[in-house]
Amino acid sequence: MTFAELLLAPPILKATTACGYSLPTPVQAKAIPEALAGHDLIASAQTGTGKTAAFVLPALQRLWEGASGSRKGPRVLVLTPTRELADQIAQATRTYGKFLPFKGAVIVGGMPYTEQFKSLARKPDLLIATPGRLVDLMDRGRIDLAEVEIFVLDEADRMLDMGFIDDVRKISAAVPKKRQTLLFAATLGRQVITLAERLLKQPVRIQIDATQAPNQHIEQRLHVVDDIQHKNRMLQHLVGDRSLKQAIIFSATRRDADNLARRLHAQGHSAAALHGDMKQSARNRTINNLRCGRIRLLVATDVAARGLDVAGVSHVINFDLPKFAEDYVHRIGRTGRAGASGIAISFASQSECACLSRIERYIGQCLPQQIIPGFEPKRPLSVASRTKTLNSKPSTGKPVGRVGAKSSPAKQKRAVHKSKAATGGTRGKTGSGQIY
């Protein structure tokens, strides 16, 4: 099937052709016809498979088909958990809709409310928003969702993991019952299915590559390190390789990301940090510099694990392993995009064996251990013990804790607040409004 066979509007087809796209990805080939037919959808596919275009193209088709008369609010609402994902979706709508006469707006955190109010006053046809910020504007009476025709929930699994369930329910109650709802997720857990049962009507279910295995175009490597000094020397050696065009280096904390970026910059590399403590303008500037090639090494926290789509990223380096096994798949999915090949390198010390085991159980394979001459670890990890762990009870992707242990409601509330604050979704903070 080609894009031409999907019966897209001529201006949209012209835009996809201008991008050099002729064949849709599997999730696009299955989701777009169903969405164009007006069906509700629940679709899952691993990261990097083109889920964004799978809902952006039908949404733009709806805008092209409908009249652009006097309206109070948007016709298409896209809900997404983070600012980076919102920016990625906005870029996709600009790219695929560049020959269409429509207005779009992005409502996320990071800039004064006045910018949001101005963008909403222009009555955008398509609105992209993070849940907490949108609910904030709803509470202020600044947004009317009564004319939404298509309601998209992007990365619904991440949205629920971050504690946005109450906001999602409030937003869904504000959009018309007679609407089309498209739910996209990387994984379909129990929470996502429960949400879909509440919000969708007789949905068509699409599941592409519904395994937990990473993209087959990504070569995975494991380097065992003795300590932080060994890890730093290994990183310095790897980033000095000319075959590394661009890399995203994942660290555990925001402070570590800043420190590591400064150290790499001092060593003569074009490096920068990206994390949730940065202002939105600084985050946008950093991402643009990465896309333009002015940054070769981006040191990031998991804020970049989803939603950051840069074609030139040849390597992903897990300087610190992620706490959640599923985040490993999302992290390394920042390379090997759109059918390209990529290399994912992970560092692991003896103290991180449990974390490594969770990742290997989750993806169903042992990471190939490699040794670089001159950087040999004192104690390589045992392959036999890792294989035994791999064949044990499957992991849920969550960190191992005490059996039956539960955090207190107060701790849960603080955790949710912290998670929202890191992504610009918490109410009461300043946020940005972008019109295009």
Tab-separated table of C-alpha atoms in Angstrom:
chain	number	residue	atom	x	y	z
A	1	MET	CA	0.000	0.000	0.000
A	2	THR	CA	1.201	3.518	-0.848
A	3	PHE	CA	0.161	6.860	0.634
A	4	ALA	CA	-1.665	7.553	-2.646
A	5	GLU	CA	-3.823	4.472	-2.042
A	6	LEU	CA	-4.900	5.771	1.368
A	7	LEU	CA	-7.125	8.318	-0.426
A	8	LEU	CA	-5.673	11.280	1.444
A	9	ALA	CA	-6.551	14.812	0.382
A	10	PRO	CA	-4.376	16.159	-2.473
A	11	PRO	CA	-2.700	18.848	-0.302
A	12	ILE	CA	-1.769	16.225	2.319
A	13	LEU	CA	-0.522	13.774	-0.297
A	14	LYS	CA	1.529	16.578	-1.833
A	15	ALA	CA	3.142	17.222	1.561
A	16	THR	CA	4.007	13.554	2.173
A	17	THR	CA	5.480	13.336	-1.330
A	18	ALA	CA	7.548	16.461	-0.664
A	19	CYS	CA	8.936	14.697	2.428
A	20	GLY	CA	9.994	11.773	0.255
A	21	TYR	CA	7.435	9.405	1.782
A	22	SER	CA	5.700	6.933	-0.518
A	23	LEU	CA	5.045	3.871	1.641
A	24	PRO	CA	3.327	4.100	5.035
A	25	THR	CA	4.704	2.165	7.992
A	26	PRO	CA	2.656	-0.849	9.193
A	27	VAL	CA	0.885	1.111	11.941
A	28	GLN	CA	0.085	3.903	9.476
A	29	ALA	CA	-1.187	1.460	6.848
A	30	LYS	CA	-3.600	-0.104	9.346
A	31	ALA	CA	-4.603	2.938	11.418
A	32	ILE	CA	-5.102	5.626	8.774
A	33	PRO	CA	-7.869	3.880	6.753
A	34	GLU	CA	-9.786	3.040	9.948
A	35	ALA	CA	-9.425	6.598	11.244
A	36	LEU	CA	-10.509	8.058	7.900
A	37	ALA	CA	-13.589	5.808	8.070
A	38	GLY	CA	-14.518	7.471	11.359
A	39	HIS	CA	-13.859	4.543	13.683
A	40	ASP	CA	-12.505	4.885	17.204
A	41	LEU	CA	-9.029	3.361	17.488
A	42	ILE	CA	-6.827	1.837	20.145
A	43	ALA	CA	-3.418	1.308	18.595
A	44	SER	CA	-0.098	0.166	19.962
A	45	ALA	CA	3.291	0.003	18.290
A	46	GLN	CA	6.826	0.295	19.520
A	47	THR	CA	8.616	3.620	19.489
A	48	GLY	CA	9.916	4.883	16.146
A	49	THR	CA	7.253	3.184	14.005
A	50	GLY	CA	5.398	6.307	12.875
A	51	LYS	CA	2.489	6.521	15.320
A	52	THR	CA	2.429	10.333	15.128
A	53	ALA	CA	1.618	10.429	11.411
A	54	ALA	CA	-0.959	7.670	11.977
A	55	PHE	CA	-3.203	10.158	13.783
A	56	VAL	CA	-1.951	13.488	12.401
A	57	LEU	CA	-2.820	12.649	8.782
A	58	PRO	CA	-6.464	11.654	9.505
A	59	ALA	CA	-6.841	14.729	11.726
A	60	LEU	CA	-5.627	16.998	8.933
A	61	GLN	CA	-7.969	15.205	6.520
A	62	ARG	CA	-10.904	16.052	8.814
A	63	LEU	CA	-9.850	19.720	8.870
A	64	TRP	CA	-9.595	19.746	5.071
A	65	GLU	CA	-13.033	18.207	4.648
A	66	GLY	CA	-14.885	20.388	7.154
A	67	ALA	CA	-15.959	24.006	6.888
A	68	SER	CA	-13.905	26.693	8.629
A	69	GLY	CA	-16.783	28.875	9.754
A	70	SER	CA	-17.164	30.713	13.046
A	71	ARG	CA	-16.142	28.483	15.936
A	72	LYS	CA	-15.589	28.791	19.671
A	73	GLY	CA	-12.929	26.126	20.024
A	74	PRO	CA	-10.742	23.554	18.243
A	75	ARG	CA	-12.040	20.752	16.075
A	76	VAL	CA	-9.102	18.464	16.833
A	77	LEU	CA	-7.617	18.004	20.301
A	78	VAL	CA	-4.382	16.063	20.795
A	79	LEU	CA	-3.451	15.244	24.380
A	80	THR	CA	0.143	14.223	25.057
A	81	PRO	CA	2.127	13.842	28.300
A	82	THR	CA	5.254	15.955	27.711
A	83	ARG	CA	6.417	19.168	26.116
A	84	GLU	CA	8.852	17.323	23.876
A	85	LEU	CA	6.080	15.117	22.498
A	86	ALA	CA	3.860	18.163	21.986
A	87	ASP	CA	6.616	19.866	19.988
A	88	GLN	CA	7.141	16.733	17.901
A	89	ILE	CA	3.436	16.510	17.069
A	90	ALA	CA	3.320	20.218	16.240
A	91	GLN	CA	6.230	19.780	13.845
A	92	ALA	CA	4.438	16.869	12.195
A	93	THR	CA	1.253	18.907	11.714
A	94	ARG	CA	3.266	21.747	10.202
A	95	THR	CA	5.078	19.355	7.862
A	96	TYR	CA	2.063	17.372	6.671
A	97	GLY	CA	-0.308	20.324	6.712
A	98	LYS	CA	1.870	22.948	5.050
A	99	PHE	CA	-0.435	23.104	2.019
A	100	LEU	CA	-3.600	23.345	4.148
A	101	PRO	CA	-5.225	26.570	5.441
A	102	PHE	CA	-5.523	25.677	9.135
A	103	LYS	CA	-4.364	27.097	12.450
A	104	GLY	CA	-2.746	25.036	15.163
A	105	ALA	CA	-1.717	25.860	18.719
A	106	VAL	CA	0.464	24.211	21.351
A	107	ILE	CA	-0.335	24.609	25.046
A	108	VAL	CA	2.444	23.365	27.332
A	109	GLY	CA	4.443	24.639	30.276
A	110	GLY	CA	7.393	26.994	30.276
A	111	MET	CA	6.198	30.462	29.197
A	112	PRO	CA	3.787	33.135	30.519
A	113	TYR	CA	0.022	32.653	30.368
A	114	THR	CA	-0.327	35.674	28.078
A	115	GLU	CA	1.169	33.690	25.204
A	116	GLN	CA	-1.381	30.939	25.746
A	117	PHE	CA	-4.280	33.352	25.883
A	118	LYS	CA	-3.205	34.981	22.603
A	119	SER	CA	-2.935	31.671	20.782
A	120	LEU	CA	-6.338	30.502	22.021
A	121	ALA	CA	-7.928	33.835	21.120
A	122	ARG	CA	-7.048	33.097	17.484
A	123	LYS	CA	-9.344	30.061	17.663
A	124	PRO	CA	-7.027	27.307	16.417
A	125	ASP	CA	-8.489	24.425	14.443
A	126	LEU	CA	-6.082	21.965	16.030
A	127	LEU	CA	-4.897	22.104	19.639
A	128	ILE	CA	-2.006	20.106	21.088
A	129	ALA	CA	-1.762	20.172	24.879
A	130	THR	CA	-0.413	18.530	27.996
A	131	PRO	CA	-3.168	17.427	30.405
A	132	GLY	CA	-2.417	19.549	33.483
A	133	ARG	CA	-1.982	22.776	31.520
A	134	LEU	CA	-5.173	22.198	29.547
A	135	VAL	CA	-7.208	21.547	32.701
A	136	ASP	CA	-5.739	24.728	34.179
A	137	LEU	CA	-7.024	26.754	31.224
A	138	MET	CA	-10.377	24.985	31.379
A	139	ASP	CA	-10.705	25.966	35.043
A	140	ARG	CA	-9.924	29.566	34.070
A	141	GLY	CA	-12.636	29.529	31.409
A	142	ARG	CA	-10.118	30.159	28.630
A	143	ILE	CA	-10.851	27.161	26.426
A	144	ASP	CA	-14.043	25.691	24.995
A	145	LEU	CA	-13.885	22.051	23.902
A	146	ALA	CA	-17.522	21.752	22.856
A	147	GLU	CA	-16.682	21.545	19.140
A	148	VAL	CA	-13.979	18.862	19.265
A	149	GLU	CA	-14.575	16.271	16.535
A	150	ILE	CA	-11.409	14.193	16.971
A	151	PHE	CA	-9.917	13.526	20.402
A	152	VAL	CA	-6.437	11.974	20.320
A	153	LEU	CA	-4.635	10.527	23.324
A	154	ASP	CA	-0.995	10.110	22.377
A	155	GLU	CA	1.369	7.979	24.502
A	156	ALA	CA	-1.573	7.097	26.748
A	157	ASP	CA	0.511	4.611	28.735
A	158	ARG	CA	3.048	7.284	29.659
A	159	MET	CA	0.248	9.710	30.490
A	160	LEU	CA	-1.192	7.274	33.024
A	161	ASP	CA	2.228	6.378	34.434
A	162	MET	CA	2.771	10.073	35.149
A	163	GLY	CA	-0.451	10.345	37.145
A	164	PHE	CA	-2.595	12.286	34.662
A	165	ILE	CA	-5.597	9.971	34.880
A	166	ASP	CA	-7.857	12.478	36.696
A	167	ASP	CA	-6.984	15.234	34.235
A	168	VAL	CA	-7.633	12.932	31.274
A	169	ARG	CA	-11.049	12.032	32.663
A	170	LYS	CA	-11.941	15.695	33.203
A	171	ILE	CA	-10.884	16.620	29.679
A	172	SER	CA	-12.742	13.688	28.119
A	173	ALA	CA	-15.885	14.763	29.975
A	174	ALA	CA	-15.569	18.251	28.456
A	175	VAL	CA	-15.382	17.131	24.821
A	176	PRO	CA	-18.590	16.089	23.044
A	177	LYS	CA	-19.798	12.516	23.477
A	178	LYS	CA	-20.334	12.382	19.743
A	179	ARG	CA	-16.705	12.427	18.675
A	180	GLN	CA	-14.006	10.198	17.264
A	181	THR	CA	-11.406	9.059	19.796
A	182	LEU	CA	-7.981	7.760	18.803
A	183	LEU	CA	-5.806	6.253	21.543
A	184	PHE	CA	-2.158	5.470	20.818
A	185	ALA	CA	0.339	3.847	23.169
A	186	ALA	CA	3.630	2.015	23.087
A	187	THR	CA	2.314	-0.631	25.485
A	188	LEU	CA	-1.225	-1.709	26.318
A	189	GLY	CA	-1.327	-2.383	30.040
A	190	ARG	CA	-4.386	-2.906	32.200
A	191	GLN	CA	-4.745	0.819	32.954
A	192	VAL	CA	-4.722	1.745	29.267
A	193	ILE	CA	-7.305	-0.909	28.406
A	194	THR	CA	-9.538	0.270	31.267
A	195	LEU	CA	-9.265	3.851	30.061
A	196	ALA	CA	-10.059	2.811	26.500
A	197	GLU	CA	-13.170	0.965	27.641
A	198	ARG	CA	-14.398	4.176	29.295
A	199	LEU	CA	-13.629	6.606	26.484
A	200	LEU	CA	-13.889	4.706	23.201
A	201	LYS	CA	-16.937	3.324	21.405
A	202	GLN	CA	-16.528	-0.021	19.661
A	203	PRO	CA	-12.895	0.729	18.851
A	204	VAL	CA	-10.861	-0.999	16.201
A	205	ARG	CA	-7.799	-2.471	17.888
A	206	ILE	CA	-4.470	-2.316	16.073
A	207	GLN	CA	-1.346	-3.906	17.482
A	208	ILE	CA	1.936	-3.748	15.578
A	209	ASP	CA	5.093	-5.503	16.762
A	210	ALA	CA	3.465	-5.869	20.150
A	211	THR	CA	6.530	-7.475	21.653
A	212	GLN	CA	8.814	-5.796	24.138
A	213	ALA	CA	11.838	-6.335	21.913
A	214	PRO	CA	13.678	-3.233	20.713
A	215	ASN	CA	13.851	-2.125	17.104
A	216	GLN	CA	15.725	-4.760	15.082
A	217	HIS	CA	17.699	-2.017	13.309
A	218	ILE	CA	19.421	-1.135	16.590
A	219	GLU	CA	22.624	-2.939	17.536
A	220	GLN	CA	22.804	-3.328	21.316
A	221	ARG	CA	26.033	-3.495	23.263
A	222	LEU	CA	26.891	-3.867	26.949
A	223	HIS	CA	30.093	-2.604	28.556
A	224	VAL	CA	30.820	-3.653	32.130
A	225	VAL	CA	32.494	-0.949	34.232
A	226	ASP	CA	34.215	-1.127	37.598
A	227	ASP	CA	33.361	2.321	38.949
A	228	ILE	CA	32.501	5.888	37.915
A	229	GLN	CA	36.093	6.629	36.891
A	230	HIS	CA	36.123	3.593	34.632
A	231	LYS	CA	32.763	4.660	33.207
A	232	ASN	CA	33.996	8.195	32.449
A	233	ARG	CA	37.131	6.885	30.707
A	234	MET	CA	35.010	4.501	28.636
A	235	LEU	CA	32.654	7.295	27.615
A	236	GLN	CA	35.539	9.556	26.634
A	237	HIS	CA	36.897	6.794	24.422
A	238	LEU	CA	33.531	6.083	22.761
A	239	VAL	CA	32.621	9.699	21.964
A	240	GLY	CA	36.051	10.158	20.406
A	241	ASP	CA	35.112	7.658	17.690
A	242	ARG	CA	34.429	9.441	14.395
A	243	SER	CA	31.747	6.914	13.460
A	244	LEU	CA	29.613	8.415	16.217
A	245	LYS	CA	27.790	11.182	14.351
A	246	GLN	CA	25.371	12.262	17.068
A	247	ALA	CA	24.568	10.665	20.398
A	248	ILE	CA	22.069	10.990	23.211
A	249	ILE	CA	23.677	10.073	26.518
A	250	PHE	CA	21.197	9.207	29.264
A	251	SER	CA	22.034	9.971	32.884
A	252	ALA	CA	20.102	9.218	36.057
A	253	THR	CA	19.616	12.743	37.415
A	254	ARG	CA	19.412	16.326	36.223
A	255	ARG	CA	22.521	17.268	38.186
A	256	ASP	CA	24.451	14.403	36.598
A	257	ALA	CA	23.299	15.529	33.138
A	258	ASP	CA	24.581	19.065	33.737
A	259	ASN	CA	27.894	17.883	35.160
A	260	LEU	CA	28.504	15.357	32.408
A	261	ALA	CA	27.628	17.854	29.658
A	262	ARG	CA	30.053	20.402	31.153
A	263	ARG	CA	32.804	17.786	31.358
A	264	LEU	CA	32.304	16.718	27.735
A	265	HIS	CA	32.275	20.337	26.614
A	266	ALA	CA	35.534	20.945	28.475
A	267	GLN	CA	37.024	17.988	26.579
A	268	GLY	CA	36.305	19.785	23.305
A	269	HIS	CA	32.991	18.187	22.324
A	270	SER	CA	29.882	20.093	21.241
A	271	ALA	CA	27.732	18.926	24.142
A	272	ALA	CA	24.658	20.164	26.006
A	273	ALA	CA	22.248	18.970	28.675
A	274	LEU	CA	18.473	18.463	28.465
A	275	HIS	CA	16.268	17.915	31.512
A	276	GLY	CA	13.071	19.021	33.224
A	277	ASP	CA	14.637	21.825	35.286
A	278	MET	CA	15.435	23.841	32.166
A	279	LYS	CA	13.141	26.587	30.931
A	280	GLN	CA	11.076	25.679	27.910
A	281	SER	CA	12.882	28.233	25.731
A	282	ALA	CA	16.227	26.648	26.676
A	283	ARG	CA	14.908	23.149	25.975
A	284	ASN	CA	13.588	24.210	22.576
A	285	ARG	CA	16.885	25.866	21.712
A	286	THR	CA	18.848	22.765	22.724
A	287	ILE	CA	16.658	20.432	20.652
A	288	ASN	CA	16.855	22.739	17.635
A	289	ASN	CA	20.645	22.864	17.954
A	290	LEU	CA	20.699	19.057	18.030
A	291	ARG	CA	18.537	18.853	14.910
A	292	CYS	CA	20.711	21.406	13.117
A	293	GLY	CA	23.886	19.520	13.994
A	294	ARG	CA	25.318	22.198	16.260
A	295	ILE	CA	25.202	19.705	19.152
A	296	ARG	CA	26.869	16.329	18.732
A	297	LEU	CA	26.404	14.983	22.257
A	298	LEU	CA	23.143	15.523	24.134
A	299	VAL	CA	23.213	14.469	27.790
A	300	ALA	CA	19.634	13.951	28.923
A	301	THR	CA	17.425	12.506	31.605
A	302	ASP	CA	14.401	10.370	30.720
A	303	VAL	CA	12.594	13.544	29.648
A	304	ALA	CA	14.103	12.717	26.228
A	305	ALA	CA	13.280	9.000	26.312
A	306	ARG	CA	10.047	9.562	24.383
A	307	GLY	CA	9.077	12.197	21.880
A	308	LEU	CA	12.550	13.272	20.751
A	309	ASP	CA	12.777	12.463	17.046
A	310	VAL	CA	16.108	13.449	15.496
A	311	ALA	CA	17.106	11.576	12.350
A	312	GLY	CA	20.846	12.124	12.802
A	313	VAL	CA	21.209	10.297	16.131
A	314	SER	CA	23.546	7.379	15.382
A	315	HIS	CA	24.155	6.280	18.993
A	316	VAL	CA	22.356	6.121	22.305
A	317	ILE	CA	24.540	5.636	25.378
A	318	ASN	CA	23.024	4.607	28.698
A	319	PHE	CA	25.610	6.163	31.002
A	320	ASP	CA	23.229	5.139	33.795
A	321	LEU	CA	20.742	2.317	33.328
A	322	PRO	CA	17.072	3.334	33.632
A	323	LYS	CA	15.108	2.424	36.750
A	324	PHE	CA	12.209	1.100	34.682
A	325	ALA	CA	12.940	-1.660	32.189
A	326	GLU	CA	10.419	-0.338	29.654
A	327	ASP	CA	12.293	2.986	29.577
A	328	TYR	CA	15.297	1.123	28.175
A	329	VAL	CA	13.331	0.361	25.010
A	330	HIS	CA	12.147	3.960	24.718
A	331	ARG	CA	15.625	5.351	25.321
A	332	ILE	CA	17.378	3.294	22.671
A	333	GLY	CA	14.479	4.011	20.311
A	334	ARG	CA	15.909	7.520	19.896
A	335	THR	CA	18.274	5.963	17.344
A	336	GLY	CA	17.387	3.677	14.453
A	337	ARG	CA	14.495	5.953	13.485
A	338	ALA	CA	12.407	5.451	10.324
A	339	GLY	CA	14.248	2.318	9.224
A	340	ALA	CA	17.770	3.675	9.776
A	341	SER	CA	20.352	1.673	11.734
A	342	GLY	CA	21.632	2.704	15.144
A	343	ILE	CA	23.830	1.597	18.018
A	344	ALA	CA	22.744	1.451	21.661
A	345	ILE	CA	25.481	1.159	24.286
A	346	SER	CA	24.816	0.513	27.970
A	347	PHE	CA	27.214	0.738	30.897
A	348	ALA	CA	26.644	-1.558	33.865
A	349	SER	CA	28.591	-2.129	37.055
A	350	GLN	CA	28.359	-5.084	39.436
A	351	SER	CA	25.989	-3.057	41.625
A	352	GLU	CA	23.572	-2.658	38.686
A	353	CYS	CA	23.129	-6.385	38.042
A	354	ALA	CA	19.545	-6.370	39.324
A	355	CYS	CA	18.609	-3.448	37.074
A	356	LEU	CA	20.290	-5.105	34.093
A	357	SER	CA	18.419	-8.347	34.804
A	358	ARG	CA	15.068	-6.529	34.776
A	359	ILE	CA	15.886	-5.013	31.405
A	360	GLU	CA	17.000	-8.334	29.921
A	361	ARG	CA	13.911	-10.141	31.194
A	362	TYR	CA	11.738	-7.374	29.768
A	363	ILE	CA	13.249	-7.496	26.269
A	364	GLY	CA	13.711	-11.273	26.352
A	365	GLN	CA	17.409	-11.328	25.550
A	366	CYS	CA	20.822	-10.849	27.118
A	367	LEU	CA	22.646	-7.708	26.002
A	368	PRO	CA	25.821	-8.711	24.123
A	369	GLN	CA	28.781	-7.957	26.389
A	370	GLN	CA	31.736	-6.344	24.623
A	371	ILE	CA	35.214	-5.567	25.888
A	372	ILE	CA	37.349	-2.776	24.470
A	373	PRO	CA	41.109	-3.433	24.675
A	374	GLY	CA	42.580	-1.210	27.352
A	375	PHE	CA	39.223	-0.840	29.143
A	376	GLU	CA	38.778	-4.386	30.440
A	377	PRO	CA	36.669	-4.667	33.623
A	378	LYS	CA	38.210	-6.407	36.631
A	379	ARG	CA	35.120	-8.631	36.971
A	380	PRO	CA	33.053	-9.322	33.822
A	381	LEU	CA	29.435	-10.231	34.476
A	382	SER	CA	28.629	-13.928	34.443
A	383	VAL	CA	26.780	-14.945	31.279
A	384	ALA	CA	25.476	-18.120	32.958
A	385	SER	CA	23.848	-16.242	35.825
A	386	ARG	CA	22.314	-13.715	33.440
A	387	THR	CA	20.878	-16.501	31.261
A	388	LYS	CA	19.387	-18.148	34.346
A	389	THR	CA	17.812	-14.834	35.355
A	390	LEU	CA	16.518	-14.332	31.818
A	391	ASN	CA	14.603	-17.622	32.034
A	392	SER	CA	13.053	-16.722	35.377
A	393	LYS	CA	9.673	-15.094	35.954
A	394	PRO	CA	9.043	-12.278	33.433
A	395	SER	CA	9.543	-8.769	34.688
A	396	THR	CA	6.812	-6.154	34.722
A	397	GLY	CA	9.362	-3.477	33.953
A	398	LYS	CA	8.989	-1.946	37.402
A	399	PRO	CA	11.786	-1.671	39.956
A	400	VAL	CA	11.997	-4.518	42.422
A	401	GLY	CA	10.768	-3.596	45.894
A	402	ARG	CA	9.488	-5.248	49.045
A	403	VAL	CA	6.626	-7.651	48.432
A	404	GLY	CA	3.396	-5.997	49.417
A	405	ALA	CA	5.096	-2.661	50.085
A	406	LYS	CA	2.981	0.345	49.233
A	407	SER	CA	3.818	4.003	49.429
A	408	SER	CA	1.640	6.232	51.522
A	409	PRO	CA	-0.988	8.453	49.849
A	410	ALA	CA	1.128	11.491	50.753
A	411	LYS	CA	4.184	10.006	49.049
A	412	GLN	CA	2.142	9.066	45.990
A	413	LYS	CA	0.773	12.607	45.744
A	414	ARG	CA	4.270	14.088	45.998
A	415	ALA	CA	5.536	11.689	43.344
A	416	VAL	CA	2.766	12.653	40.919
A	417	HIS	CA	3.327	16.358	41.575
A	418	LYS	CA	7.056	15.962	40.941
A	419	SER	CA	6.436	14.033	37.730
A	420	LYS	CA	4.038	16.642	36.365
A	421	ALA	CA	6.314	19.510	37.287
A	422	ALA	CA	9.125	17.930	35.293
A	423	THR	CA	7.030	17.864	32.119
A	424	GLY	CA	5.225	21.177	32.266
A	425	GLY	CA	1.893	19.538	33.008
A	426	THR	CA	1.306	20.761	36.563
A	427	ARG	CA	-1.368	23.322	37.093
A	428	GLY	CA	-0.504	26.685	38.558
A	429	LYS	CA	2.864	26.925	36.749
A	430	THR	CA	3.483	29.239	33.844
A	431	GLY	CA	3.066	27.672	30.420
A	432	SER	CA	3.632	28.389	26.762
A	433	GLY	CA	1.212	28.940	23.939
A	434	GLN	CA	2.501	28.622	20.414
A	435	ILE	CA	0.460	29.399	17.303
A	436	TYR	CA	1.435	28.339	13.804
